[in-house]
CSV table of C-alpha atoms in Angstrom, one decimal:
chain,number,residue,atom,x,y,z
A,387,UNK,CA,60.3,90.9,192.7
A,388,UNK,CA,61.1,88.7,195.8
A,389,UNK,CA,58.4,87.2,197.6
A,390,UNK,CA,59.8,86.6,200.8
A,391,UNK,CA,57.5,85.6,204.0
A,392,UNK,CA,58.5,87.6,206.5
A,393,UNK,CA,57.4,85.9,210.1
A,394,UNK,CA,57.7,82.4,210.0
A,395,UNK,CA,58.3,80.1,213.6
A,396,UNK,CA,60.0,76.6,213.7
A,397,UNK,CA,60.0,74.5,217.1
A,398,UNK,CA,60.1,71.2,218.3
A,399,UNK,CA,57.2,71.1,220.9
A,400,UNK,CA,57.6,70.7,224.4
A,401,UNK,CA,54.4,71.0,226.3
A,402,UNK,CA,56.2,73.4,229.0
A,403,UNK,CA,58.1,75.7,227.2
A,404,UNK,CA,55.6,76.2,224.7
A,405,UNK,CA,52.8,76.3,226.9
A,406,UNK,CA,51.6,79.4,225.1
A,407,UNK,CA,50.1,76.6,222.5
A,408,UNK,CA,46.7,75.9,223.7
A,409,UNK,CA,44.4,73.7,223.5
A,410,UNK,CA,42.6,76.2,221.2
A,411,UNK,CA,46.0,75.9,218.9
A,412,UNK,CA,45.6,72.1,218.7
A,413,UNK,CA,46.6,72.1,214.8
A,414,UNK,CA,49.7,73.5,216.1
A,415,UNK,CA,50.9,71.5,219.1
A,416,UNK,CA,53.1,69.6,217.8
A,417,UNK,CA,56.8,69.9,216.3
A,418,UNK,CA,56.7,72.6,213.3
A,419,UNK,CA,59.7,72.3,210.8
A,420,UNK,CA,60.7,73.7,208.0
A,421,UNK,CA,59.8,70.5,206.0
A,422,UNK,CA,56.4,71.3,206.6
A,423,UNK,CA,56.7,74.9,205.5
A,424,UNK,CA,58.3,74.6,202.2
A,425,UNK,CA,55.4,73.0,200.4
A,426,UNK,CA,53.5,75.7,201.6
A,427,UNK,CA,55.6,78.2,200.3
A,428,UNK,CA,56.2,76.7,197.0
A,429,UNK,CA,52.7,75.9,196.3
A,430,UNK,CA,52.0,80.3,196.6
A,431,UNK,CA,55.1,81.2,194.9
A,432,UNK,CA,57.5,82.2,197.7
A,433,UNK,CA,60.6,82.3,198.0
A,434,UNK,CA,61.9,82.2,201.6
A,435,UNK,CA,61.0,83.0,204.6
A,436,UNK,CA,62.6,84.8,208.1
A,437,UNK,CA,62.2,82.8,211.5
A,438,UNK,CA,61.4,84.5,213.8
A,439,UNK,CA,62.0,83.5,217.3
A,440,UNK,CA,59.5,81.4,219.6
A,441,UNK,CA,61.5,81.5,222.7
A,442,UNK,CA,63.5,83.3,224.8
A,443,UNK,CA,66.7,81.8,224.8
A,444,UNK,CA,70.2,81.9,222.8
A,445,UNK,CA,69.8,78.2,222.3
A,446,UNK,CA,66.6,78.9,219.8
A,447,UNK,CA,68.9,81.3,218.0
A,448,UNK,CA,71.5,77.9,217.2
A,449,UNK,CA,68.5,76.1,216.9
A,450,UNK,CA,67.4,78.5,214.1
A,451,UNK,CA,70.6,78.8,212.4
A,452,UNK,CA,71.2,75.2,212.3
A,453,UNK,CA,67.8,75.0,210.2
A,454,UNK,CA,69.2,77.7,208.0
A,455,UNK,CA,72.2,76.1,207.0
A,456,UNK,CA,70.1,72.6,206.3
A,457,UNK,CA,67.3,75.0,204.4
A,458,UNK,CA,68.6,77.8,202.2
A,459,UNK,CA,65.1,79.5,202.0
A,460,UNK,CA,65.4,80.3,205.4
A,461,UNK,CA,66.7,83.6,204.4
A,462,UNK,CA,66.8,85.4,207.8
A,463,UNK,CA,66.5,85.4,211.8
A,464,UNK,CA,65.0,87.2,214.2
A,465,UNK,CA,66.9,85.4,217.3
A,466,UNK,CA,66.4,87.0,220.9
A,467,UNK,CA,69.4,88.0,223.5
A,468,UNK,CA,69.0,89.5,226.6
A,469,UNK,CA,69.2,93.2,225.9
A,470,UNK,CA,69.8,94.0,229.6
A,471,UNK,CA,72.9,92.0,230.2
A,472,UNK,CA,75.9,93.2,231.1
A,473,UNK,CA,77.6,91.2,228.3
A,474,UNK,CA,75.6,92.8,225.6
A,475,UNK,CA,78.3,93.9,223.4
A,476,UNK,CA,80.4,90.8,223.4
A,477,UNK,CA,77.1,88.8,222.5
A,478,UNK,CA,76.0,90.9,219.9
A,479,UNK,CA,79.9,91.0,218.5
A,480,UNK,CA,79.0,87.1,218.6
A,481,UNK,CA,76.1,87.5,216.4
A,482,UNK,CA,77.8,89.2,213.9
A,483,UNK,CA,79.8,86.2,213.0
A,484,UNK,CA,76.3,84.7,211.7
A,485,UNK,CA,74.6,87.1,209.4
A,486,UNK,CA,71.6,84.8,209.1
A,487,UNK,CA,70.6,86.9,212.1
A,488,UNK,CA,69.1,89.8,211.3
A,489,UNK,CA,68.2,90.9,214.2
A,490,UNK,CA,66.3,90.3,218.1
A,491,UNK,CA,62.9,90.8,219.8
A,492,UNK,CA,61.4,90.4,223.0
A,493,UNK,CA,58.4,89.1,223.8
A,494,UNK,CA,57.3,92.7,225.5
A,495,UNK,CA,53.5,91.5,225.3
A,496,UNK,CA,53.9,88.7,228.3
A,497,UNK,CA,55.9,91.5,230.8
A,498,UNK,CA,54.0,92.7,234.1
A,499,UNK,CA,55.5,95.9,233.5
A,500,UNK,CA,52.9,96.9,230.4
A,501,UNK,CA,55.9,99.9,229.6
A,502,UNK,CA,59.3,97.4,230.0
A,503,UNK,CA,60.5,98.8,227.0
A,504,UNK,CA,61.4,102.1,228.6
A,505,UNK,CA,63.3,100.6,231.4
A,506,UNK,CA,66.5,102.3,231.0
A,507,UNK,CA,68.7,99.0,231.1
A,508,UNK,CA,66.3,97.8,228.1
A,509,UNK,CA,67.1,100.7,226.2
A,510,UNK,CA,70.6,101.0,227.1
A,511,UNK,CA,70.7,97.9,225.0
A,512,UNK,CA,68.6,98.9,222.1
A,513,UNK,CA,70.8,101.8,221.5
A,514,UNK,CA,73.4,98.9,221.0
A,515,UNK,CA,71.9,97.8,218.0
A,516,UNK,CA,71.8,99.8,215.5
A,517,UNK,CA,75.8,100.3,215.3
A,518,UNK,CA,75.8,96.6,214.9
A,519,UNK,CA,73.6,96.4,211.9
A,520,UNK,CA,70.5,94.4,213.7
A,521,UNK,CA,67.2,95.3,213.6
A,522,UNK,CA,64.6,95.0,217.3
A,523,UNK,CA,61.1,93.8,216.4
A,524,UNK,CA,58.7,95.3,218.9
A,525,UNK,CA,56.3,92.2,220.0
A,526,UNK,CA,52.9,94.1,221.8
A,527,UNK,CA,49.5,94.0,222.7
A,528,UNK,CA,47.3,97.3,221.8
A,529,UNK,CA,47.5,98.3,225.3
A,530,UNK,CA,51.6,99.2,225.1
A,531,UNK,CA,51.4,101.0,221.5
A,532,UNK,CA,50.6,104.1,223.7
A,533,UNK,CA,54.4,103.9,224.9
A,534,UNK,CA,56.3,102.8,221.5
A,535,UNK,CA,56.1,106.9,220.8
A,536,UNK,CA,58.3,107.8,223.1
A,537,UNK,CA,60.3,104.6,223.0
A,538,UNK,CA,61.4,104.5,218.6
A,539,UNK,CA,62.1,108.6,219.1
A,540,UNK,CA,65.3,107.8,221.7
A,541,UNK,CA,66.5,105.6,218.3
A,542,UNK,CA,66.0,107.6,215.2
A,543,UNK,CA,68.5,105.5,213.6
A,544,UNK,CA,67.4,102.2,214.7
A,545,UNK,CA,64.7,100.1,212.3
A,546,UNK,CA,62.6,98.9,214.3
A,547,UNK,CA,59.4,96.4,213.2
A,548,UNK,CA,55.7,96.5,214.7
A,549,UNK,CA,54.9,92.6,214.7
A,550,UNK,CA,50.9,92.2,214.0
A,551,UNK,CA,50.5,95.8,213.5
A,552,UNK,CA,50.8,95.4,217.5
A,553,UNK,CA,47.5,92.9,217.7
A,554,UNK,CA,44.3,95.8,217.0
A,555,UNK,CA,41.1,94.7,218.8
A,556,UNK,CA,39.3,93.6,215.7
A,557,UNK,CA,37.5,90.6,217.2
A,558,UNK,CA,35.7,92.7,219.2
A,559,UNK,CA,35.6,95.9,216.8
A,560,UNK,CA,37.3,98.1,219.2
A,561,UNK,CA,39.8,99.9,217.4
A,562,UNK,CA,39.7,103.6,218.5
A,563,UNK,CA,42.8,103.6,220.6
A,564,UNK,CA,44.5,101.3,218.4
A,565,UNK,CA,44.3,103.9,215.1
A,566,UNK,CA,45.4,106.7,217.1
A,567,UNK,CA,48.2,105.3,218.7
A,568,UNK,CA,49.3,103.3,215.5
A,569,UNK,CA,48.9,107.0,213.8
A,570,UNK,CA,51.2,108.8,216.2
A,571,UNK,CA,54.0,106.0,215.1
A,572,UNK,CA,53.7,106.3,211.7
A,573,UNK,CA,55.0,109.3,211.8
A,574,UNK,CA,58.5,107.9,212.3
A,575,UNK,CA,60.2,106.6,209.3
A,576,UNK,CA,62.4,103.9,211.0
A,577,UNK,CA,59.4,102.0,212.1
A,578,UNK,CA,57.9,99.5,209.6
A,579,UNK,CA,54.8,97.2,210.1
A,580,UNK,CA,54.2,93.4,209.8
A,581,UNK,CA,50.3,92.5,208.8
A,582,UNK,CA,50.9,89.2,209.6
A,583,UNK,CA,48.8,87.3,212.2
A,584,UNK,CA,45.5,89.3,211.5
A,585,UNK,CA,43.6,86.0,211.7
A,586,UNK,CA,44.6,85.1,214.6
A,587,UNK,CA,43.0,87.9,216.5
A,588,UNK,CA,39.8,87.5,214.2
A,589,UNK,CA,36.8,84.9,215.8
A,590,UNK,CA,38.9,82.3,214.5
A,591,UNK,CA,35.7,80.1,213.6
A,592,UNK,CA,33.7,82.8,211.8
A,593,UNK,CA,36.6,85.0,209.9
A,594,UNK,CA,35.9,86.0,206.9
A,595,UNK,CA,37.7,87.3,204.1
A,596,UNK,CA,36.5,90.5,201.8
């Protein structure tokens, strides 16, 4: 079977662009390519891996697949697009022409409006996706998973992806809210889950593993 890691970024760092990266990140403030990755992945038997998007902008998603053509175990790409424009369709048609791209996400954690993803323009767009064979990873913090109900039932047919199992309170051992909401999705069969980034919302200094 395939051992494929499936949420992987690549950037070259610029300090205001990626000013997400603080100085708490340190190890990762700097340029991350995929010459650094492929050790890593050979050394635990993977592979590939999909890159996934670290900004919001069409020039990461030529960024990303100029990396994949240079790096064959790049083996997918989770780009973004603006899902409200009113070019949506002629982009998407666009993205067809590369099928490195898998598909798009937003980075719905970082809106002001906690329930964006049910702004009608947004969704207008997501119901674009699924006839074009993409699939929309859904990027949250705990306190939006009480809206992605309501949001993945308008798309039965789209396949949709929880990034971090949408980033449970497990620092502080809060997760109550989390399991019930996270419950009420699972009952959806498009929706899959990534476990990936567990550590990061862990007391980074004092994780431990059992």
């Amino acid at each position: 079977m395939n051992r494929i890691d499936a949420h992987q970024h690549f950037w070259k760092f610029d300090l205001v662009r990626d000013s997400w990266i603080t100085d708490e990140m340190s190890n990762i403030k700097k340029d991350f390519l995929p010459a650094d990755l492929l050790p890593l992945l050979q050394q635990n038997n993977f592979e590939g891996c999909v890159a996934i998007q670290a900004d919001q902008s069409e020039e990461q998603n030529d960024f990303l697949i100029d990396l994949a053509k240079e790096n064959n175990f790049i083996k997918g790409i989770v780009g973004w697009v603006d899902l409200k424009a009113s070019d949506l369709e002629m982009k998407l048609e666009h993205y067809k022409k590369h099928p490195i791209i898998k598909g798009f996400r937003h980075v719905l954690q970082a809106e002001t409006d906690r329930k964006f993803m049910l702004d009608p323009q947004f969704m207008k767009g997501i119901g674009l996706l699924a006839k074009n064979n993409f699939t929309y990873d859904i990027l949250i913090y705990t306190d939006q998973l009480q809206y992605i109900n309501r949001f993945v039932a308008e798309f039965p047919e789209q396949k949709f992806v929880i990034d971090h199992l949408a980033k449970p309170n497990i620092k502080e051992k809060s997760i109550e809210e989390w399991e019930s909401d996270i419950y009420a999705v699972s009952e959806y069969e498009n929706v899959y889950c990534k476990i990936s980034g567990m550590v990061t919302e862990t007391d980074w200094k004092h994780w431990e593993q059992h």
